């Protein structure tokens, strides 16, 4: 790591640290270059407690400009709990850094492979305009939550009627508007690219 460059608060444009600090998702006061590797983030991280993940190592690899980090499953273990952010003495946030790293990885095929299992949720947006739990996950939810989940699914419409709730689904004209919005923001195109990676497996 180029310590002199870090002390000056400068970074080369192709460095990971520079790209992260210039990313639109980075807070203006993100203390990435002020990291002293004290380990406070690791001491409060639940993911570090239950896996090999170590937020201190993530930051070290960023500061060392280790671009293999973008291909590492390591960055996908962060829960975004922001414990690291709350205890960092220099105002760094490994959660924020991980979010940016993940987006960089998604722009490559390695990141797309990590999120392709969530495409059924994307399909629900495309099909109904809503973020509903896809049917393929119902069996696992039934296993996790037991008979209560099954009863709720069977009686959901009756429960909603009893509570005088309107339909949870969008009107056709609203669905069309959501569809246009998803097209305009590039959501449909992104989903297609991720599915293309999945289909290549």
mmCIF file with all atom_site columns, C-alpha atoms in Angstrom:
data_model
loop_
_atom_site.group_PDB
_atom_site.id
_atom_site.type_symbol
_atom_site.label_atom_id
_atom_site.label_alt_id
_atom_site.label_comp_id
_atom_site.label_asym_id
_atom_site.label_entity_id
_atom_site.label_seq_id
_atom_site.pdbx_PDB_ins_code
_atom_site.Cartn_x
_atom_site.Cartn_y
_atom_site.Cartn_z
_atom_site.occupancy
_atom_site.B_iso_or_equiv
_atom_site.pdbx_formal_charge
_atom_site.auth_seq_id
_atom_site.auth_comp_id
_atom_site.auth_asym_id
_atom_site.auth_atom_id
_atom_site.pdbx_PDB_model_num
ATOM 1   C CA . UNK A 1 1   ? 0.000   0.000   0.000   1.00 0.00 ? 1   UNK A CA 1
ATOM 2   C CA . UNK A 1 2   ? 1.305   3.452   -0.844  1.00 0.00 ? 2   UNK A CA 1
ATOM 3   C CA . UNK A 1 3   ? 1.256   5.029   2.613   1.00 0.00 ? 3   UNK A CA 1
ATOM 4   C CA . UNK A 1 4   ? 2.517   8.391   1.382   1.00 0.00 ? 4   UNK A CA 1
ATOM 5   C CA . UNK A 1 5   ? -0.328  8.648   -1.117  1.00 0.00 ? 5   UNK A CA 1
ATOM 6   C CA . UNK A 1 6   ? -2.864  7.730   1.604   1.00 0.00 ? 6   UNK A CA 1
ATOM 7   C CA . UNK A 1 7   ? -1.494  10.337  4.008   1.00 0.00 ? 7   UNK A CA 1
ATOM 8   C CA . UNK A 1 8   ? -1.921  12.988  1.338   1.00 0.00 ? 8   UNK A CA 1
ATOM 9   C CA . UNK A 1 9   ? -5.527  11.883  0.828   1.00 0.00 ? 9   UNK A CA 1
ATOM 10  C CA . UNK A 1 10  ? -4.837  11.224  -2.828  1.00 0.00 ? 10  UNK A CA 1
ATOM 11  C CA . UNK A 1 11  ? -5.463  8.173   -4.952  1.00 0.00 ? 11  UNK A CA 1
ATOM 12  C CA . UNK A 1 12  ? -4.913  7.167   -8.565  1.00 0.00 ? 12  UNK A CA 1
ATOM 13  C CA . UNK A 1 13  ? -8.032  7.196   -10.734 1.00 0.00 ? 13  UNK A CA 1
ATOM 14  C CA . UNK A 1 14  ? -7.872  3.459   -11.436 1.00 0.00 ? 14  UNK A CA 1
ATOM 15  C CA . UNK A 1 15  ? -7.414  2.526   -7.755  1.00 0.00 ? 15  UNK A CA 1
ATOM 16  C CA . UNK A 1 16  ? -10.320 0.834   -5.988  1.00 0.00 ? 16  UNK A CA 1
ATOM 17  C CA . UNK A 1 17  ? -10.166 3.430   -3.207  1.00 0.00 ? 17  UNK A CA 1
ATOM 18  C CA . UNK A 1 18  ? -10.460 6.298   -5.695  1.00 0.00 ? 18  UNK A CA 1
ATOM 19  C CA . UNK A 1 19  ? -13.376 4.654   -7.511  1.00 0.00 ? 19  UNK A CA 1
ATOM 20  C CA . UNK A 1 20  ? -15.200 4.007   -4.240  1.00 0.00 ? 20  UNK A CA 1
ATOM 21  C CA . UNK A 1 21  ? -14.749 7.577   -2.982  1.00 0.00 ? 21  UNK A CA 1
ATOM 22  C CA . UNK A 1 22  ? -15.963 8.988   -6.311  1.00 0.00 ? 22  UNK A CA 1
ATOM 23  C CA . UNK A 1 23  ? -19.002 6.693   -6.462  1.00 0.00 ? 23  UNK A CA 1
ATOM 24  C CA . UNK A 1 24  ? -22.401 8.398   -6.156  1.00 0.00 ? 24  UNK A CA 1
ATOM 25  C CA . UNK A 1 25  ? -23.281 6.093   -3.226  1.00 0.00 ? 25  UNK A CA 1
ATOM 26  C CA . UNK A 1 26  ? -20.236 7.139   -1.181  1.00 0.00 ? 26  UNK A CA 1
ATOM 27  C CA . UNK A 1 27  ? -20.883 9.591   1.639   1.00 0.00 ? 27  UNK A CA 1
ATOM 28  C CA . UNK A 1 28  ? -18.961 12.860  1.216   1.00 0.00 ? 28  UNK A CA 1
ATOM 29  C CA . UNK A 1 29  ? -17.174 12.258  4.533   1.00 0.00 ? 29  UNK A CA 1
ATOM 30  C CA . UNK A 1 30  ? -16.459 8.528   4.070   1.00 0.00 ? 30  UNK A CA 1
ATOM 31  C CA . UNK A 1 31  ? -13.254 7.924   6.044   1.00 0.00 ? 31  UNK A CA 1
ATOM 32  C CA . UNK A 1 32  ? -11.866 5.190   3.797   1.00 0.00 ? 32  UNK A CA 1
ATOM 33  C CA . UNK A 1 33  ? -8.393  6.739   3.421   1.00 0.00 ? 33  UNK A CA 1
ATOM 34  C CA . UNK A 1 34  ? -8.231  7.463   7.159   1.00 0.00 ? 34  UNK A CA 1
ATOM 35  C CA . UNK A 1 35  ? -8.481  3.759   8.118   1.00 0.00 ? 35  UNK A CA 1
ATOM 36  C CA . UNK A 1 36  ? -5.751  2.766   10.587  1.00 0.00 ? 36  UNK A CA 1
ATOM 37  C CA . UNK A 1 37  ? -6.717  -0.940  10.648  1.00 0.00 ? 37  UNK A CA 1
ATOM 38  C CA . UNK A 1 38  ? -7.616  -0.784  14.345  1.00 0.00 ? 38  UNK A CA 1
ATOM 39  C CA . UNK A 1 39  ? -10.094 -3.678  14.048  1.00 0.00 ? 39  UNK A CA 1
ATOM 40  C CA . UNK A 1 40  ? -13.032 -1.916  15.755  1.00 0.00 ? 40  UNK A CA 1
ATOM 41  C CA . UNK A 1 41  ? -15.233 -2.798  12.774  1.00 0.00 ? 41  UNK A CA 1
ATOM 42  C CA . UNK A 1 42  ? -14.363 -6.492  13.028  1.00 0.00 ? 42  UNK A CA 1
ATOM 43  C CA . UNK A 1 43  ? -15.025 -6.566  16.775  1.00 0.00 ? 43  UNK A CA 1
ATOM 44  C CA . UNK A 1 44  ? -18.628 -5.414  16.315  1.00 0.00 ? 44  UNK A CA 1
ATOM 45  C CA . UNK A 1 45  ? -19.460 -7.280  13.078  1.00 0.00 ? 45  UNK A CA 1
ATOM 46  C CA . UNK A 1 46  ? -22.027 -10.119 13.364  1.00 0.00 ? 46  UNK A CA 1
ATOM 47  C CA . UNK A 1 47  ? -20.930 -11.557 10.006  1.00 0.00 ? 47  UNK A CA 1
ATOM 48  C CA . UNK A 1 48  ? -17.338 -11.767 11.304  1.00 0.00 ? 48  UNK A CA 1
ATOM 49  C CA . UNK A 1 49  ? -18.624 -13.559 14.384  1.00 0.00 ? 49  UNK A CA 1
ATOM 50  C CA . UNK A 1 50  ? -20.386 -16.239 12.337  1.00 0.00 ? 50  UNK A CA 1
ATOM 51  C CA . UNK A 1 51  ? -18.221 -16.606 9.222   1.00 0.00 ? 51  UNK A CA 1
ATOM 52  C CA . UNK A 1 52  ? -14.729 -16.014 7.864   1.00 0.00 ? 52  UNK A CA 1
ATOM 53  C CA . UNK A 1 53  ? -15.759 -12.517 6.779   1.00 0.00 ? 53  UNK A CA 1
ATOM 54  C CA . UNK A 1 54  ? -13.655 -9.684  8.236   1.00 0.00 ? 54  UNK A CA 1
ATOM 55  C CA . UNK A 1 55  ? -14.550 -6.050  7.451   1.00 0.00 ? 55  UNK A CA 1
ATOM 56  C CA . UNK A 1 56  ? -11.033 -4.909  8.380   1.00 0.00 ? 56  UNK A CA 1
ATOM 57  C CA . UNK A 1 57  ? -9.634  -7.198  5.673   1.00 0.00 ? 57  UNK A CA 1
ATOM 58  C CA . UNK A 1 58  ? -12.090 -5.767  3.114   1.00 0.00 ? 58  UNK A CA 1
ATOM 59  C CA . UNK A 1 59  ? -10.770 -2.255  3.745   1.00 0.00 ? 59  UNK A CA 1
ATOM 60  C CA . UNK A 1 60  ? -7.135  -3.410  3.722   1.00 0.00 ? 60  UNK A CA 1
ATOM 61  C CA . UNK A 1 61  ? -7.655  -5.086  0.358   1.00 0.00 ? 61  UNK A CA 1
ATOM 62  C CA . UNK A 1 62  ? -9.319  -1.935  -1.015  1.00 0.00 ? 62  UNK A CA 1
ATOM 63  C CA . UNK A 1 63  ? -6.433  0.233   0.201   1.00 0.00 ? 63  UNK A CA 1
ATOM 64  C CA . UNK A 1 64  ? -3.964  -2.279  -1.269  1.00 0.00 ? 64  UNK A CA 1
ATOM 65  C CA . UNK A 1 65  ? -5.860  -1.897  -4.570  1.00 0.00 ? 65  UNK A CA 1
ATOM 66  C CA . UNK A 1 66  ? -6.588  -5.627  -4.626  1.00 0.00 ? 66  UNK A CA 1
ATOM 67  C CA . UNK A 1 67  ? -9.047  -5.815  -7.515  1.00 0.00 ? 67  UNK A CA 1
ATOM 68  C CA . UNK A 1 68  ? -9.516  -9.568  -7.012  1.00 0.00 ? 68  UNK A CA 1
ATOM 69  C CA . UNK A 1 69  ? -11.837 -8.495  -4.183  1.00 0.00 ? 69  UNK A CA 1
ATOM 70  C CA . UNK A 1 70  ? -14.503 -7.884  -6.850  1.00 0.00 ? 70  UNK A CA 1
ATOM 71  C CA . UNK A 1 71  ? -14.432 -11.595 -7.703  1.00 0.00 ? 71  UNK A CA 1
ATOM 72  C CA . UNK A 1 72  ? -14.385 -12.749 -4.091  1.00 0.00 ? 72  UNK A CA 1
ATOM 73  C CA . UNK A 1 73  ? -17.498 -14.113 -2.362  1.00 0.00 ? 73  UNK A CA 1
ATOM 74  C CA . UNK A 1 74  ? -16.157 -12.309 0.710   1.00 0.00 ? 74  UNK A CA 1
ATOM 75  C CA . UNK A 1 75  ? -17.957 -9.040  -0.063  1.00 0.00 ? 75  UNK A CA 1
ATOM 76  C CA . UNK A 1 76  ? -21.337 -10.805 -0.195  1.00 0.00 ? 76  UNK A CA 1
ATOM 77  C CA . UNK A 1 77  ? -21.257 -11.767 3.505   1.00 0.00 ? 77  UNK A CA 1
ATOM 78  C CA . UNK A 1 78  ? -21.948 -8.250  4.816   1.00 0.00 ? 78  UNK A CA 1
ATOM 79  C CA . UNK A 1 79  ? -25.415 -7.851  6.416   1.00 0.00 ? 79  UNK A CA 1
ATOM 80  C CA . UNK A 1 80  ? -25.512 -4.032  6.021   1.00 0.00 ? 80  UNK A CA 1
ATOM 81  C CA . UNK A 1 81  ? -26.147 -3.723  9.756   1.00 0.00 ? 81  UNK A CA 1
ATOM 82  C CA . UNK A 1 82  ? -23.883 -0.634  9.966   1.00 0.00 ? 82  UNK A CA 1
ATOM 83  C CA . UNK A 1 83  ? -22.282 -1.734  13.257  1.00 0.00 ? 83  UNK A CA 1
ATOM 84  C CA . UNK A 1 84  ? -18.887 -1.059  11.681  1.00 0.00 ? 84  UNK A CA 1
ATOM 85  C CA . UNK A 1 85  ? -20.018 2.417   10.734  1.00 0.00 ? 85  UNK A CA 1
ATOM 86  C CA . UNK A 1 86  ? -21.219 3.188   14.260  1.00 0.00 ? 86  UNK A CA 1
ATOM 87  C CA . UNK A 1 87  ? -17.931 2.256   15.965  1.00 0.00 ? 87  UNK A CA 1
ATOM 88  C CA . UNK A 1 88  ? -15.333 3.446   13.441  1.00 0.00 ? 88  UNK A CA 1
ATOM 89  C CA . UNK A 1 89  ? -13.163 6.163   15.043  1.00 0.00 ? 89  UNK A CA 1
ATOM 90  C CA . UNK A 1 90  ? -12.351 7.741   11.663  1.00 0.00 ? 90  UNK A CA 1
ATOM 91  C CA . UNK A 1 91  ? -15.842 7.749   10.117  1.00 0.00 ? 91  UNK A CA 1
ATOM 92  C CA . UNK A 1 92  ? -15.372 4.865   7.715   1.00 0.00 ? 92  UNK A CA 1
ATOM 93  C CA . UNK A 1 93  ? -18.242 2.545   6.757   1.00 0.00 ? 93  UNK A CA 1
ATOM 94  C CA . UNK A 1 94  ? -17.418 -0.936  5.492   1.00 0.00 ? 94  UNK A CA 1
ATOM 95  C CA . UNK A 1 95  ? -21.131 -1.393  4.758   1.00 0.00 ? 95  UNK A CA 1
ATOM 96  C CA . UNK A 1 96  ? -21.020 1.510   2.344   1.00 0.00 ? 96  UNK A CA 1
ATOM 97  C CA . UNK A 1 97  ? -17.776 0.283   0.799   1.00 0.00 ? 97  UNK A CA 1
ATOM 98  C CA . UNK A 1 98  ? -19.296 -3.198  0.359   1.00 0.00 ? 98  UNK A CA 1
ATOM 99  C CA . UNK A 1 99  ? -22.363 -1.768  -1.364  1.00 0.00 ? 99  UNK A CA 1
ATOM 100 C CA . UNK A 1 100 ? -20.147 -0.016  -3.887  1.00 0.00 ? 100 UNK A CA 1
ATOM 101 C CA . UNK A 1 101 ? -17.906 -3.063  -4.333  1.00 0.00 ? 101 UNK A CA 1
ATOM 102 C CA . UNK A 1 102 ? -20.963 -5.228  -4.953  1.00 0.00 ? 102 UNK A CA 1
ATOM 103 C CA . UNK A 1 103 ? -22.233 -2.866  -7.613  1.00 0.00 ? 103 UNK A CA 1
ATOM 104 C CA . UNK A 1 104 ? -18.804 -2.934  -9.261  1.00 0.00 ? 104 UNK A CA 1
ATOM 105 C CA . UNK A 1 105 ? -18.942 -6.746  -9.148  1.00 0.00 ? 105 UNK A CA 1
ATOM 106 C CA . UNK A 1 106 ? -22.483 -6.757  -10.579 1.00 0.00 ? 106 UNK A CA 1
ATOM 107 C CA . UNK A 1 107 ? -21.134 -4.777  -13.509 1.00 0.00 ? 107 UNK A CA 1
ATOM 108 C CA . UNK A 1 108 ? -18.947 -7.850  -14.068 1.00 0.00 ? 108 UNK A CA 1
ATOM 109 C CA . UNK A 1 109 ? -20.264 -11.390 -14.512 1.00 0.00 ? 109 UNK A CA 1
ATOM 110 C CA . UNK A 1 110 ? -19.003 -12.463 -11.069 1.00 0.00 ? 110 UNK A CA 1
ATOM 111 C CA . UNK A 1 111 ? -21.456 -10.194 -9.287  1.00 0.00 ? 111 UNK A CA 1
ATOM 112 C CA . UNK A 1 112 ? -24.336 -11.191 -11.546 1.00 0.00 ? 112 UNK A CA 1
ATOM 113 C CA . UNK A 1 113 ? -23.817 -14.816 -10.525 1.00 0.00 ? 113 UNK A CA 1
ATOM 114 C CA . UNK A 1 114 ? -24.150 -13.826 -6.868  1.00 0.00 ? 114 UNK A CA 1
ATOM 115 C CA . UNK A 1 115 ? -27.543 -12.171 -7.329  1.00 0.00 ? 115 UNK A CA 1
ATOM 116 C CA . UNK A 1 116 ? -29.147 -14.335 -9.997  1.00 0.00 ? 116 UNK A CA 1
ATOM 117 C CA . UNK A 1 117 ? -30.965 -16.386 -7.350  1.00 0.00 ? 117 UNK A CA 1
ATOM 118 C CA . UNK A 1 118 ? -33.009 -13.261 -6.559  1.00 0.00 ? 118 UNK A CA 1
ATOM 119 C CA . UNK A 1 119 ? -34.375 -12.977 -10.095 1.00 0.00 ? 119 UNK A CA 1
ATOM 120 C CA . UNK A 1 120 ? -37.715 -14.485 -9.092  1.00 0.00 ? 120 UNK A CA 1
ATOM 121 C CA . UNK A 1 121 ? -38.270 -11.326 -7.006  1.00 0.00 ? 121 UNK A CA 1
ATOM 122 C CA . UNK A 1 122 ? -37.458 -9.236  -10.076 1.00 0.00 ? 122 UNK A CA 1
ATOM 123 C CA . UNK A 1 123 ? -39.935 -11.315 -12.071 1.00 0.00 ? 123 UNK A CA 1
ATOM 124 C CA . UNK A 1 124 ? -42.674 -10.464 -9.571  1.00 0.00 ? 124 UNK A CA 1
ATOM 125 C CA . UNK A 1 125 ? -42.035 -6.754  -10.211 1.00 0.00 ? 125 UNK A CA 1
ATOM 126 C CA . UNK A 1 126 ? -42.168 -7.337  -13.943 1.00 0.00 ? 126 UNK A CA 1
ATOM 127 C CA . UNK A 1 127 ? -45.308 -9.520  -13.757 1.00 0.00 ? 127 UNK A CA 1
ATOM 128 C CA . UNK A 1 128 ? -47.397 -7.598  -11.231 1.00 0.00 ? 128 UNK A CA 1
ATOM 129 C CA . UNK A 1 129 ? -45.605 -4.325  -10.551 1.00 0.00 ? 129 UNK A CA 1
ATOM 130 C CA . UNK A 1 130 ? -45.261 -5.406  -6.909  1.00 0.00 ? 130 UNK A CA 1
ATOM 131 C CA . UNK A 1 131 ? -42.541 -6.873  -4.733  1.00 0.00 ? 131 UNK A CA 1
ATOM 132 C CA . UNK A 1 132 ? -44.406 -10.008 -3.648  1.00 0.00 ? 132 UNK A CA 1
ATOM 133 C CA . UNK A 1 133 ? -42.829 -13.200 -2.325  1.00 0.00 ? 133 UNK A CA 1
ATOM 134 C CA . UNK A 1 134 ? -42.451 -15.505 -5.352  1.00 0.00 ? 134 UNK A CA 1
ATOM 135 C CA . UNK A 1 135 ? -44.341 -18.805 -5.149  1.00 0.00 ? 135 UNK A CA 1
ATOM 136 C CA . UNK A 1 136 ? -41.130 -20.793 -5.434  1.00 0.00 ? 136 UNK A CA 1
ATOM 137 C CA . UNK A 1 137 ? -40.221 -19.587 -1.919  1.00 0.00 ? 137 UNK A CA 1
ATOM 138 C CA . UNK A 1 138 ? -43.547 -20.530 -0.309  1.00 0.00 ? 138 UNK A CA 1
ATOM 139 C CA . UNK A 1 139 ? -42.494 -24.119 0.384   1.00 0.00 ? 139 UNK A CA 1
ATOM 140 C CA . UNK A 1 140 ? -39.421 -22.973 2.328   1.00 0.00 ? 140 UNK A CA 1
ATOM 141 C CA . UNK A 1 141 ? -41.459 -20.374 4.232   1.00 0.00 ? 141 UNK A CA 1
ATOM 142 C CA . UNK A 1 142 ? -43.969 -23.055 5.130   1.00 0.00 ? 142 UNK A CA 1
ATOM 143 C CA . UNK A 1 143 ? -41.123 -25.178 6.464   1.00 0.00 ? 143 UNK A CA 1
ATOM 144 C CA . UNK A 1 144 ? -39.622 -22.249 8.403   1.00 0.00 ? 144 UNK A CA 1
ATOM 145 C CA . UNK A 1 145 ? -42.852 -20.834 9.874   1.00 0.00 ? 145 UNK A CA 1
ATOM 146 C CA . UNK A 1 146 ? -45.023 -23.938 10.039  1.00 0.00 ? 146 UNK A CA 1
ATOM 147 C CA . UNK A 1 147 ? -48.832 -24.222 9.819   1.00 0.00 ? 147 UNK A CA 1
ATOM 148 C CA . UNK A 1 148 ? -49.352 -20.514 10.606  1.00 0.00 ? 148 UNK A CA 1
ATOM 149 C CA . UNK A 1 149 ? -47.830 -19.534 7.239   1.00 0.00 ? 149 UNK A CA 1
ATOM 150 C CA . UNK A 1 150 ? -50.011 -22.026 5.346   1.00 0.00 ? 150 UNK A CA 1
ATOM 151 C CA . UNK A 1 151 ? -53.187 -20.860 7.110   1.00 0.00 ? 151 UNK A CA 1
ATOM 152 C CA . UNK A 1 152 ? -52.377 -17.232 6.406   1.00 0.00 ? 152 UNK A CA 1
ATOM 153 C CA . UNK A 1 153 ? -51.882 -17.946 2.691   1.00 0.00 ? 153 UNK A CA 1
ATOM 154 C CA . UNK A 1 154 ? -55.137 -19.905 2.481   1.00 0.00 ? 154 UNK A CA 1
ATOM 155 C CA . UNK A 1 155 ? -57.143 -17.267 4.337   1.00 0.00 ? 155 UNK A CA 1
ATOM 156 C CA . UNK A 1 156 ? -55.394 -14.125 3.142   1.00 0.00 ? 156 UNK A CA 1
ATOM 157 C CA . UNK A 1 157 ? -58.231 -12.890 0.957   1.00 0.00 ? 157 UNK A CA 1
ATOM 158 C CA . UNK A 1 158 ? -60.788 -13.488 3.738   1.00 0.00 ? 158 UNK A CA 1
ATOM 159 C CA . UNK A 1 159 ? -58.580 -11.668 6.243   1.00 0.00 ? 159 UNK A CA 1
ATOM 160 C CA . UNK A 1 160 ? -58.226 -8.706  3.886   1.00 0.00 ? 160 UNK A CA 1
ATOM 161 C CA . UNK A 1 161 ? -61.997 -8.575  3.336   1.00 0.00 ? 161 UNK A CA 1
ATOM 162 C CA . UNK A 1 162 ? -62.633 -8.691  7.094   1.00 0.00 ? 162 UNK A CA 1
ATOM 163 C CA . UNK A 1 163 ? -60.281 -5.724  7.490   1.00 0.00 ? 163 UNK A CA 1
ATOM 164 C CA . UNK A 1 164 ? -61.997 -3.888  4.608   1.00 0.00 ? 164 UNK A CA 1
ATOM 165 C CA . UNK A 1 165 ? -58.756 -3.757  2.641   1.00 0.00 ? 165 UNK A CA 1
ATOM 166 C CA . UNK A 1 166 ? -58.790 -3.222  -1.090  1.00 0.00 ? 166 UNK A CA 1
ATOM 167 C CA . UNK A 1 167 ? -57.054 -5.585  -3.489  1.00 0.00 ? 167 UNK A CA 1
ATOM 168 C CA . UNK A 1 168 ? -53.324 -5.784  -2.893  1.00 0.00 ? 168 UNK A CA 1
ATOM 169 C CA . UNK A 1 169 ? -52.732 -5.880  -6.651  1.00 0.00 ? 169 UNK A CA 1
ATOM 170 C CA . UNK A 1 170 ? -52.411 -2.848  -8.897  1.00 0.00 ? 170 UNK A CA 1
ATOM 171 C CA . UNK A 1 171 ? -55.055 -1.693  -11.324 1.00 0.00 ? 171 UNK A CA 1
ATOM 172 C CA . UNK A 1 172 ? -54.164 -2.500  -14.963 1.00 0.00 ? 172 UNK A CA 1
ATOM 173 C CA . UNK A 1 173 ? -53.366 1.146   -15.756 1.00 0.00 ? 173 UNK A CA 1
ATOM 174 C CA . UNK A 1 174 ? -51.040 1.347   -12.738 1.00 0.00 ? 174 UNK A CA 1
ATOM 175 C CA . UNK A 1 175 ? -49.327 -1.887  -13.837 1.00 0.00 ? 175 UNK A CA 1
ATOM 176 C CA . UNK A 1 176 ? -48.680 -0.300  -17.230 1.00 0.00 ? 176 UNK A CA 1
ATOM 177 C CA . UNK A 1 177 ? -47.159 2.790   -15.595 1.00 0.00 ? 177 UNK A CA 1
ATOM 178 C CA . UNK A 1 178 ? -44.899 0.668   -13.387 1.00 0.00 ? 178 UNK A CA 1
ATOM 179 C CA . UNK A 1 179 ? -43.895 -1.346  -16.457 1.00 0.00 ? 179 UNK A CA 1
ATOM 180 C CA . UNK A 1 180 ? -42.941 1.854   -18.307 1.00 0.00 ? 180 UNK A CA 1
ATOM 181 C CA . UNK A 1 181 ? -40.949 3.044   -15.289 1.00 0.00 ? 181 UNK A CA 1
ATOM 182 C CA . UNK A 1 182 ? -39.050 -0.257  -15.007 1.00 0.00 ? 182 UNK A CA 1
ATOM 183 C CA . UNK A 1 183 ? -38.220 0.024   -18.704 1.00 0.00 ? 183 UNK A CA 1
ATOM 184 C CA . UNK A 1 184 ? -37.129 3.668   -18.419 1.00 0.00 ? 184 UNK A CA 1
ATOM 185 C CA . UNK A 1 185 ? -34.793 3.144   -15.450 1.00 0.00 ? 185 UNK A CA 1
ATOM 186 C CA . UNK A 1 186 ? -33.105 0.166   -17.107 1.00 0.00 ? 186 UNK A CA 1
ATOM 187 C CA . UNK A 1 187 ? -34.453 -2.432  -14.647 1.00 0.00 ? 187 UNK A CA 1
ATOM 188 C CA . UNK A 1 188 ? -35.682 -4.762  -17.390 1.00 0.00 ? 188 UNK A CA 1
ATOM 189 C CA . UNK A 1 189 ? -32.360 -4.603  -19.187 1.00 0.00 ? 189 UNK A CA 1
ATOM 190 C CA . UNK A 1 190 ? -30.411 -5.332  -15.986 1.00 0.00 ? 190 UNK A CA 1
ATOM 191 C CA . UNK A 1 191 ? -32.625 -8.329  -15.189 1.00 0.00 ? 191 UNK A CA 1
ATOM 192 C CA . UNK A 1 192 ? -32.070 -9.677  -18.708 1.00 0.00 ? 192 UNK A CA 1
ATOM 193 C CA . UNK A 1 193 ? -28.279 -9.372  -18.372 1.00 0.00 ? 193 UNK A CA 1
ATOM 194 C CA . UNK A 1 194 ? -28.313 -11.205 -15.046 1.00 0.00 ? 194 UNK A CA 1
ATOM 195 C CA . UNK A 1 195 ? -30.526 -13.960 -16.455 1.00 0.00 ? 195 UNK A CA 1
ATOM 196 C CA . UNK A 1 196 ? -28.189 -14.287 -19.438 1.00 0.00 ? 196 UNK A CA 1
ATOM 197 C CA . UNK A 1 197 ? -25.344 -15.048 -17.011 1.00 0.00 ? 197 UNK A CA 1
ATOM 198 C CA . UNK A 1 198 ? -27.513 -17.605 -15.212 1.00 0.00 ? 198 UNK A CA 1
ATOM 199 C CA . UNK A 1 199 ? -28.421 -19.291 -18.499 1.00 0.00 ? 199 UNK A CA 1
ATOM 200 C CA . UNK A 1 200 ? -24.736 -19.679 -19.380 1.00 0.00 ? 200 UNK A CA 1
ATOM 201 C CA . UNK A 1 201 ? -24.151 -21.917 -16.348 1.00 0.00 ? 201 UNK A CA 1
#
